[in-house]
Structures are given as C-alpha cells and as structure tokens.
Coordinates of C-alpha atoms and ligand atoms in Angstrom, one line a residue:
M1 CA 4.0 18.0 10.3
G2 CA 2.0 15.0 8.9
K3 CA 2.8 11.3 9.3
R4 CA 5.3 9.6 7.1
I5 CA 4.4 5.9 6.7
L6 CA 6.1 3.0 5.0
M7 CA 3.9 0.1 4.0
A8 CA 5.9 -3.0 3.0
G9 CA 3.8 -5.5 1.0
G10 CA 1.2 -2.8 0.3
A11 CA 0.3 -4.4 -3.1
G12 CA -0.8 -7.6 -1.5
F13 CA -4.2 -8.9 -0.5
L14 CA -4.2 -7.5 3.1
G15 CA -1.6 -4.8 2.4
S16 CA -3.7 -3.1 -0.3
H17 CA -6.8 -3.1 1.9
L18 CA -4.8 -1.4 4.6
V19 CA -3.4 1.1 2.1
D20 CA -7.0 2.1 1.4
R21 CA -7.5 2.8 5.1
L22 CA -4.2 4.7 5.5
L23 CA -5.2 7.0 2.7
R24 CA -8.3 8.0 4.6
R25 CA -6.2 9.5 7.3
N26 CA -5.9 13.2 7.0
E27 CA -2.7 13.4 9.0
L28 CA -0.9 11.3 6.4
E29 CA 1.7 13.2 4.6
L30 CA 3.6 10.5 2.8
L31 CA 2.9 6.8 2.1
V32 CA 5.7 4.8 0.6
V33 CA 4.5 1.4 -0.6
V34 CA 7.4 -1.1 -1.0
D35 CA 6.5 -4.3 -2.9
D36 CA 8.4 -6.6 -5.2
F37 CA 5.1 -7.9 -6.8
W38 CA 5.9 -11.6 -6.0
T39 CA 2.4 -12.3 -4.6
G40 CA 1.1 -8.7 -4.7
T41 CA -0.3 -7.1 -7.8
R42 CA -0.5 -3.7 -9.4
E43 CA -4.2 -4.3 -10.0
N44 CA -4.7 -4.1 -6.2
L45 CA -3.6 -0.5 -6.2
K46 CA -5.0 0.5 -9.6
H47 CA -8.0 2.3 -8.2
I48 CA -5.8 4.8 -6.2
D49 CA -5.1 8.3 -7.3
D50 CA -3.4 10.0 -4.4
R51 CA -0.3 12.1 -4.6
R52 CA 0.8 11.2 -1.1
M53 CA 1.4 7.6 -2.2
H54 CA 4.6 6.4 -3.9
V55 CA 5.0 2.8 -5.0
V56 CA 8.5 1.4 -5.1
D57 CA 9.1 -1.9 -6.9
C58 CA 11.7 -3.5 -4.7
S59 CA 12.1 -6.3 -2.2
V60 CA 11.6 -5.3 1.4
Q61 CA 15.0 -6.6 2.4
E62 CA 16.8 -4.6 -0.3
F63 CA 14.8 -1.3 0.0
A64 CA 17.2 1.6 0.8
T65 CA 16.5 5.3 1.5
H66 CA 17.8 8.2 3.4
E67 CA 14.4 8.9 4.8
T68 CA 13.1 7.8 8.1
F69 CA 9.4 7.0 8.9
D70 CA 7.0 7.6 11.8
E71 CA 5.4 4.3 11.2
I72 CA 6.4 1.2 9.3
I73 CA 4.0 -1.7 8.6
H74 CA 5.6 -5.0 7.6
F75 CA 3.2 -7.1 5.5
A76 CA 5.7 -8.2 2.9
S77 CA 5.4 -12.0 2.9
P78 CA 3.5 -14.7 0.9
A79 CA 0.8 -16.3 3.1
S80 CA -0.4 -19.1 1.0
P81 CA 1.3 -22.5 1.7
P82 CA 2.0 -23.4 -2.0
W83 CA 3.5 -19.9 -2.5
Y84 CA 5.7 -19.8 0.5
M85 CA 6.7 -23.5 0.0
S86 CA 7.7 -22.7 -3.6
D87 CA 10.6 -20.4 -2.4
P88 CA 11.4 -20.9 1.3
A89 CA 14.6 -18.8 1.1
R90 CA 12.7 -15.9 -0.4
T91 CA 10.0 -16.3 2.3
I92 CA 12.6 -16.1 5.1
K93 CA 14.4 -13.2 3.5
A94 CA 11.1 -11.2 3.1
N95 CA 10.1 -11.7 6.8
V96 CA 13.3 -11.7 8.7
G97 CA 15.6 -9.9 6.2
G98 CA 12.8 -7.4 5.7
A99 CA 12.3 -6.7 9.4
L100 CA 16.1 -6.4 9.9
N101 CA 16.2 -3.8 7.1
L102 CA 13.0 -1.9 8.2
I103 CA 14.0 -1.4 11.8
N104 CA 16.8 0.9 10.6
L105 CA 14.3 3.1 8.8
I106 CA 12.2 4.1 11.8
R107 CA 12.6 7.5 13.3
K108 CA 13.4 7.6 17.0
G109 CA 10.2 7.0 18.9
G110 CA 8.5 5.6 15.7
R111 CA 6.5 2.4 15.5
I112 CA 6.7 -0.8 13.6
S113 CA 3.7 -3.1 13.1
F114 CA 4.0 -6.6 11.9
A115 CA 1.7 -9.3 10.5
S116 CA 2.5 -12.5 12.2
T117 CA 0.4 -15.6 12.0
S118 CA -1.6 -18.3 13.8
E119 CA 1.0 -20.6 12.2
V120 CA 3.2 -19.8 15.2
Y121 CA 1.0 -22.3 17.1
G122 CA 1.8 -25.1 14.6
D123 CA -0.6 -28.0 15.0
P124 CA -2.1 -26.8 18.3
M125 CA -2.7 -29.1 21.3
I126 CA -5.1 -26.8 22.9
T127 CA -8.2 -25.0 21.6
P128 CA -8.9 -22.1 21.3
Q129 CA -5.3 -20.8 21.2
P130 CA -4.5 -17.9 23.4
E131 CA -1.5 -15.7 22.8
S132 CA 0.3 -17.3 25.8
Y133 CA 0.3 -20.7 24.0
R134 CA 3.8 -21.4 22.8
G135 CA 2.8 -23.7 20.0
V136 CA 4.2 -26.8 18.4
V137 CA 6.1 -26.0 15.3
D138 CA 8.5 -28.4 13.5
C139 CA 11.5 -26.3 12.6
T140 CA 12.5 -28.7 9.9
G141 CA 9.0 -29.3 8.5
P142 CA 7.6 -28.2 5.1
R143 CA 5.8 -25.2 6.6
S144 CA 8.9 -24.0 8.6
S145 CA 10.1 -21.3 6.3
Y146 CA 6.9 -19.4 7.0
D147 CA 6.2 -20.4 10.6
E148 CA 9.8 -20.0 11.8
S149 CA 10.4 -16.8 9.9
K150 CA 7.3 -15.3 11.5
R151 CA 8.4 -16.5 14.9
C152 CA 11.9 -15.2 14.4
T153 CA 10.6 -11.8 13.3
E154 CA 8.4 -11.7 16.4
S155 CA 11.6 -12.3 18.5
L156 CA 13.5 -9.7 16.7
L157 CA 10.9 -7.0 17.2
F158 CA 10.3 -7.8 20.8
E159 CA 14.0 -7.7 21.4
M160 CA 14.2 -4.4 19.7
R161 CA 11.5 -3.1 22.0
R162 CA 13.5 -4.4 25.0
T163 CA 16.9 -3.1 23.9
R164 CA 16.1 -0.1 21.7
D165 CA 12.7 0.9 23.2
L166 CA 11.1 0.5 19.8
D167 CA 7.3 0.8 19.7
V168 CA 6.0 -2.4 18.2
R169 CA 2.6 -3.9 17.4
I170 CA 2.4 -7.5 16.5
V171 CA -0.7 -9.3 15.3
R172 CA -1.2 -13.0 14.7
L173 CA -3.6 -13.4 11.9
F174 CA -5.8 -16.5 11.5
N175 CA -7.1 -17.5 8.1
V176 CA -8.3 -14.5 6.1
Y177 CA -10.3 -14.6 2.9
G178 CA -12.0 -12.0 0.7
P179 CA -11.8 -9.9 -2.4
R180 CA -8.3 -9.2 -3.8
T181 CA -7.0 -12.7 -3.0
R182 CA -5.1 -13.8 -6.1
I183 CA -7.1 -16.1 -8.4
D184 CA -4.1 -18.5 -8.3
D185 CA -3.5 -18.0 -4.5
G186 CA -4.1 -21.7 -3.6
R187 CA -5.7 -21.3 -0.2
A188 CA -8.9 -23.1 0.6
V189 CA -11.7 -20.5 0.1
S190 CA -10.2 -18.9 -3.0
N191 CA -9.3 -22.2 -4.5
F192 CA -12.7 -23.7 -4.0
I193 CA -14.4 -20.6 -5.4
G194 CA -12.0 -20.6 -8.4
Q195 CA -12.6 -24.3 -9.0
A196 CA -16.4 -24.0 -8.6
L197 CA -16.4 -21.3 -11.3
S198 CA -14.1 -23.2 -13.7
D199 CA -14.1 -27.0 -13.9
G200 CA -16.4 -27.5 -11.0
I201 CA -14.1 -29.9 -9.2
L202 CA -13.3 -28.8 -5.6
T203 CA -10.1 -30.4 -4.3
V204 CA -10.2 -31.3 -0.6
Y205 CA -6.9 -32.4 0.9
G206 CA -7.3 -35.4 3.3
D207 CA -10.7 -36.2 4.7
G208 CA -11.5 -32.5 5.1
R209 CA -12.2 -32.8 8.8
Q210 CA -9.3 -30.4 9.6
T211 CA -10.7 -27.1 10.8
R212 CA -9.8 -23.4 10.4
S213 CA -11.4 -20.2 11.7
W214 CA -12.1 -18.0 8.6
G215 CA -12.1 -14.3 8.9
Y216 CA -13.6 -12.0 6.3
V217 CA -11.1 -9.3 5.2
D218 CA -13.1 -6.2 6.2
D219 CA -13.4 -7.4 9.8
I220 CA -9.7 -8.2 10.0
I221 CA -8.7 -4.8 8.5
D222 CA -11.0 -3.1 11.0
A223 CA -9.1 -4.7 13.8
L224 CA -5.7 -3.9 12.3
E225 CA -6.6 -0.3 11.7
R226 CA -7.8 0.1 15.3
Y227 CA -4.7 -1.6 16.7
F228 CA -2.0 -0.1 14.6
W229 CA -3.5 3.4 15.0
L230 CA -4.2 3.2 18.7
D231 CA -2.0 5.7 20.5
E232 CA -3.1 4.9 24.0
T233 CA -2.2 1.2 24.2
S234 CA 0.9 0.0 25.9
Y235 CA 0.1 -3.5 24.7
C236 CA 2.6 -4.3 22.0
G237 CA 1.3 -7.7 21.2
P238 CA 1.2 -10.4 20.1
L239 CA -2.5 -10.1 19.5
N240 CA -4.7 -12.8 17.9
I241 CA -6.9 -11.4 15.2
G242 CA -9.5 -13.5 13.4
N243 CA -13.0 -14.9 13.6
D244 CA -13.5 -17.5 16.2
R245 CA -16.2 -19.5 14.4
E246 CA -14.4 -22.8 13.5
I247 CA -15.5 -24.6 10.4
A248 CA -14.2 -27.9 8.9
V249 CA -12.7 -27.7 5.4
I250 CA -15.2 -30.2 4.1
D251 CA -18.0 -27.9 5.2
V252 CA -16.4 -25.0 3.4
A253 CA -16.2 -27.1 0.2
H254 CA -19.8 -28.2 0.5
F255 CA -21.0 -24.6 1.0
I256 CA -19.1 -23.3 -2.0
A257 CA -20.1 -26.3 -4.1
S258 CA -23.7 -25.4 -3.3
L259 CA -23.3 -22.0 -5.0
V260 CA -22.7 -23.6 -8.4
P261 CA -25.0 -26.5 -9.2
G262 CA -23.1 -29.5 -10.6
S263 CA -19.9 -28.9 -8.6
Q264 CA -18.2 -32.0 -7.2
I265 CA -15.8 -32.6 -4.4
K266 CA -12.7 -34.6 -5.1
F267 CA -10.6 -35.9 -2.2
L268 CA -6.8 -35.7 -2.7
P269 CA -4.0 -37.0 -0.4
P270 CA -3.5 -35.0 2.8
V271 CA -0.9 -32.3 2.8
P272 CA 2.1 -33.2 5.1
Q273 CA 1.9 -31.6 8.5
D274 CA -1.4 -29.9 7.7
P275 CA -2.6 -28.5 11.1
T276 CA -5.7 -30.4 12.3
N277 CA -7.4 -27.4 13.9
R278 CA -7.1 -23.7 14.4
R279 CA -9.2 -21.3 16.4
P280 CA -8.3 -18.0 18.0
D281 CA -8.9 -17.1 21.6
L282 CA -10.0 -13.5 21.1
T283 CA -10.3 -12.5 24.8
L284 CA -7.3 -10.2 24.6
A285 CA -8.4 -8.7 21.2
R286 CA -11.7 -7.7 22.8
Q287 CA -10.0 -6.0 25.7
V288 CA -7.3 -4.2 23.6
L289 CA -9.8 -3.2 20.9
P290 CA -13.0 -2.3 22.7
G291 CA -16.0 -2.4 20.4
W292 CA -14.3 -4.5 17.8
A293 CA -15.9 -7.8 16.8
A294 CA -15.9 -9.9 13.6
K295 CA -19.3 -8.9 12.1
V296 CA -19.5 -10.6 8.7
E297 CA -21.0 -14.1 8.9
Y298 CA -19.0 -16.7 7.1
E299 CA -21.8 -17.4 4.5
E300 CA -22.1 -13.7 3.7
G301 CA -18.3 -13.3 3.4
V302 CA -18.0 -16.2 1.1
R303 CA -20.8 -15.0 -1.1
R304 CA -19.1 -11.6 -1.4
T305 CA -15.8 -13.2 -2.3
F306 CA -17.6 -15.5 -4.7
D307 CA -19.2 -12.5 -6.5
W308 CA -15.8 -10.7 -6.7
F309 CA -14.1 -13.8 -8.1
K310 CA -16.9 -14.2 -10.6
S311 CA -16.5 -10.6 -11.9
K312 CA -12.7 -11.0 -12.2
M313 CA -12.9 -14.4 -13.9
T314 CA -15.5 -13.2 -16.4
L315 CA -13.3 -10.3 -17.2
M316 CA -10.3 -12.6 -17.7
E317 CA -12.3 -14.7 -20.1
R318 CA -13.2 -11.6 -22.1
I319 CA -9.5 -10.6 -22.6
P320 CA -8.4 -12.1 -25.9
E321 CA -5.2 -14.2 -26.0
P322 CA -2.2 -12.2 -27.3
Ligands
UDP401 N1 -7.2 -27.1 1.5 C1 -7.9 -28.0 0.8 N2 -8.0 -27.8 -0.6 C2 -7.5 -26.7 -1.2 C3 -6.8 -25.8 -0.4 C4 -6.7 -26.0 0.9 O1 -8.4 -29.0 1.3 O2 -7.7 -26.6 -2.4 C5 -7.1 -27.3 3.0 C6 -5.7 -27.3 3.5 O3 -5.1 -28.6 3.4 C7 -5.9 -26.9 4.9 C8 -7.1 -25.9 4.9 O4 -7.7 -26.2 3.6 O5 -6.3 -27.9 5.8 C9 -6.7 -24.4 4.9 O6 -5.7 -24.3 3.9 P1 -5.2 -22.9 3.5 O7 -4.1 -23.1 2.5 O8 -6.3 -22.0 3.1 O9 -4.6 -22.2 4.8 P2 -3.6 -22.8 6.0 O10 -3.3 -24.2 5.7 O11 -2.4 -21.9 5.9 O12 -4.4 -22.6 7.2

C-alpha cells in the first residue's frame, strides 16, 4: 500500500514547492491538495500533470472527507504581514481551525507536519534565537493574528502528541524568499524586486536597520523534505529552519537597487511593532538533519528570484487588457 498524503496550502509559495518534492516519491499513492486560493495560485501547480494529485478548492478548516491520511502537512496560512493583517479572523481560522479539522483526518499512527514561524519569538531579546527561547509576543498587537495562531497551533499539536500519541513535526520558518512568491506578496525581497522592475522606487519602512535572516526557498524545502520524511527521528520539534546570515533591510534594498540602474530608495514610516532583529540558532537543525545546510548565498538567491520576477512581469505586460 502506498502513502496517502494531504497537503493543506499546497498551492502557496512554499506549499507548491513541497508538492513538487512529494510527487517525486515513488511510495506516494494519493496526494490531496486542499487550498482556498486566498494567497495560493493555480499558476503554482500548473506545471504538474500527475494522476496521483487531486486539488480541492476549499478552506482548510471546512474541508471534509471520509478518507484518512498517513501524513498531513499543514501549510495553509498567509505569511506576509499585509496579507495576514488584512483578514486576521481568516488567518486564525486557517491556522487553528485548520489544525483542529486536520487532526481528525489522520489515520491512527499517522503524522501531521506544521509550518510554524520565527514570529513566535516576537521582537527577540536574545540573538540568535534557539528553539528553547519563549519569545516576546504582544497578544493584542497588529501581528498577533499570525503570531498567536501559530503559537496556539503549536500548543494544540504538542498536546495531541501528549494525549493522543499523534506523530507531529513542527518547523519554525525564518524569512523565506524565492520564485513563486506572489508579485503582490508585500514582503521585503519580493516587494523590492517588484518595485525595482516597475517604478524603480524601493520602499524601506523605518530606517532599514532592522534585520532578518533570509533563506532561499530551495534550501528551506531541502530541510523540510528531510525532516518531514525522516522516519527515524523521535524529535517532534519545534525545529528552526532558515539561513543564519543576518542582513539589515537597508542592505537588502541597496543590493536589489543595484540590479536595476536608476533605482531609488524611499524611506517610509516604520511599521508598528516591526521586530528589530531575527536570526535562527540552527544548532538543533544541524543535529536533527545531518548533512543539511543552507547552500545558496543570499546574493545568488536574490538574483535567481529577480530573474523569475522579471520573466513573470514581462509576461504580464504582454497580456492585453480585457
Ligand atoms: N520591509 C520594508 N519594505 C517593504 C517590505 C518590508 O522595509 O516594502 C521591511 C519590514 O518592515 C520588515 C522587513 O522588511 O522590517 C521584513 O519584512 P517582511 O514583510 O519581508 O517579513 P517579516 O516582517 O514578516 O519578517
């Protein structure tokens, strides 16, 4: 008997990259992708022609079936601040409501893997942040729908492991960028690239000295694939995944501006409660995933993302208005 897998959020930026890896697995019998196409796109799955995959247009919290699955992967959530802030209730429903629904669809002894976030550390007081750090999140702040719903879902899954012996894998993802980010995603790398390729004005919020650790999508997916498919581990998470090279937002803007001569940087007011720094402690990741390391240098990853955006935006310009 082959594996039956449900991938929630499989049309999204990270979800669709993971779907590509899932379909390379010979033992896969059935892959059900559940996505409501809020932030995910059909375009992200367009290249796939595989009869094992079925796409269901439905929210993760409402999805219903009589089937049960060997593995469930829950990636159904917006991840960009402007998107999750635009509909906080929907963000909470997707994460918490989605997990509450999905845990009933796992066969006995099955596994659920979940994409949590470095946002659980809030604006961290220590650097780098190890998994043991409990974080500083404002539960009434503007980022709380995302931060707290990720925290709550972590709690739910760990408690299901304790009380129902569920096999769980939880990763805390630091900033990820790369091809298949929405053009209108709004996060720093994609925004700067889109701006450099359109009006040439890159918007930096605040003074740009806030830092993030930027992980190229292929490196991150390599880590996820290893961790979610690792049978031998008894370590259920949380596991930090990212690239531990920390770079200030202003330096990201300067680098991307340098790719298109004539680009300018415009400073806008700071975003309320924007974390000042973020850097993963990857000690545990290196132990749990021997041989894994982020390999794509930031400059190379940005160039690849830039080329992808350029091809997409050129294509969009060529499509005539209806
Ligand atoms: N940022 C910026 N200009 C933009 C988009 C983002 O200066 O056009 C900043 C943002 O304020 C934050 C950093 O870049 O300090 C990373 O933002 P992003 O939305 O990519 O991720 P997150 O805040 O969730 O880490």
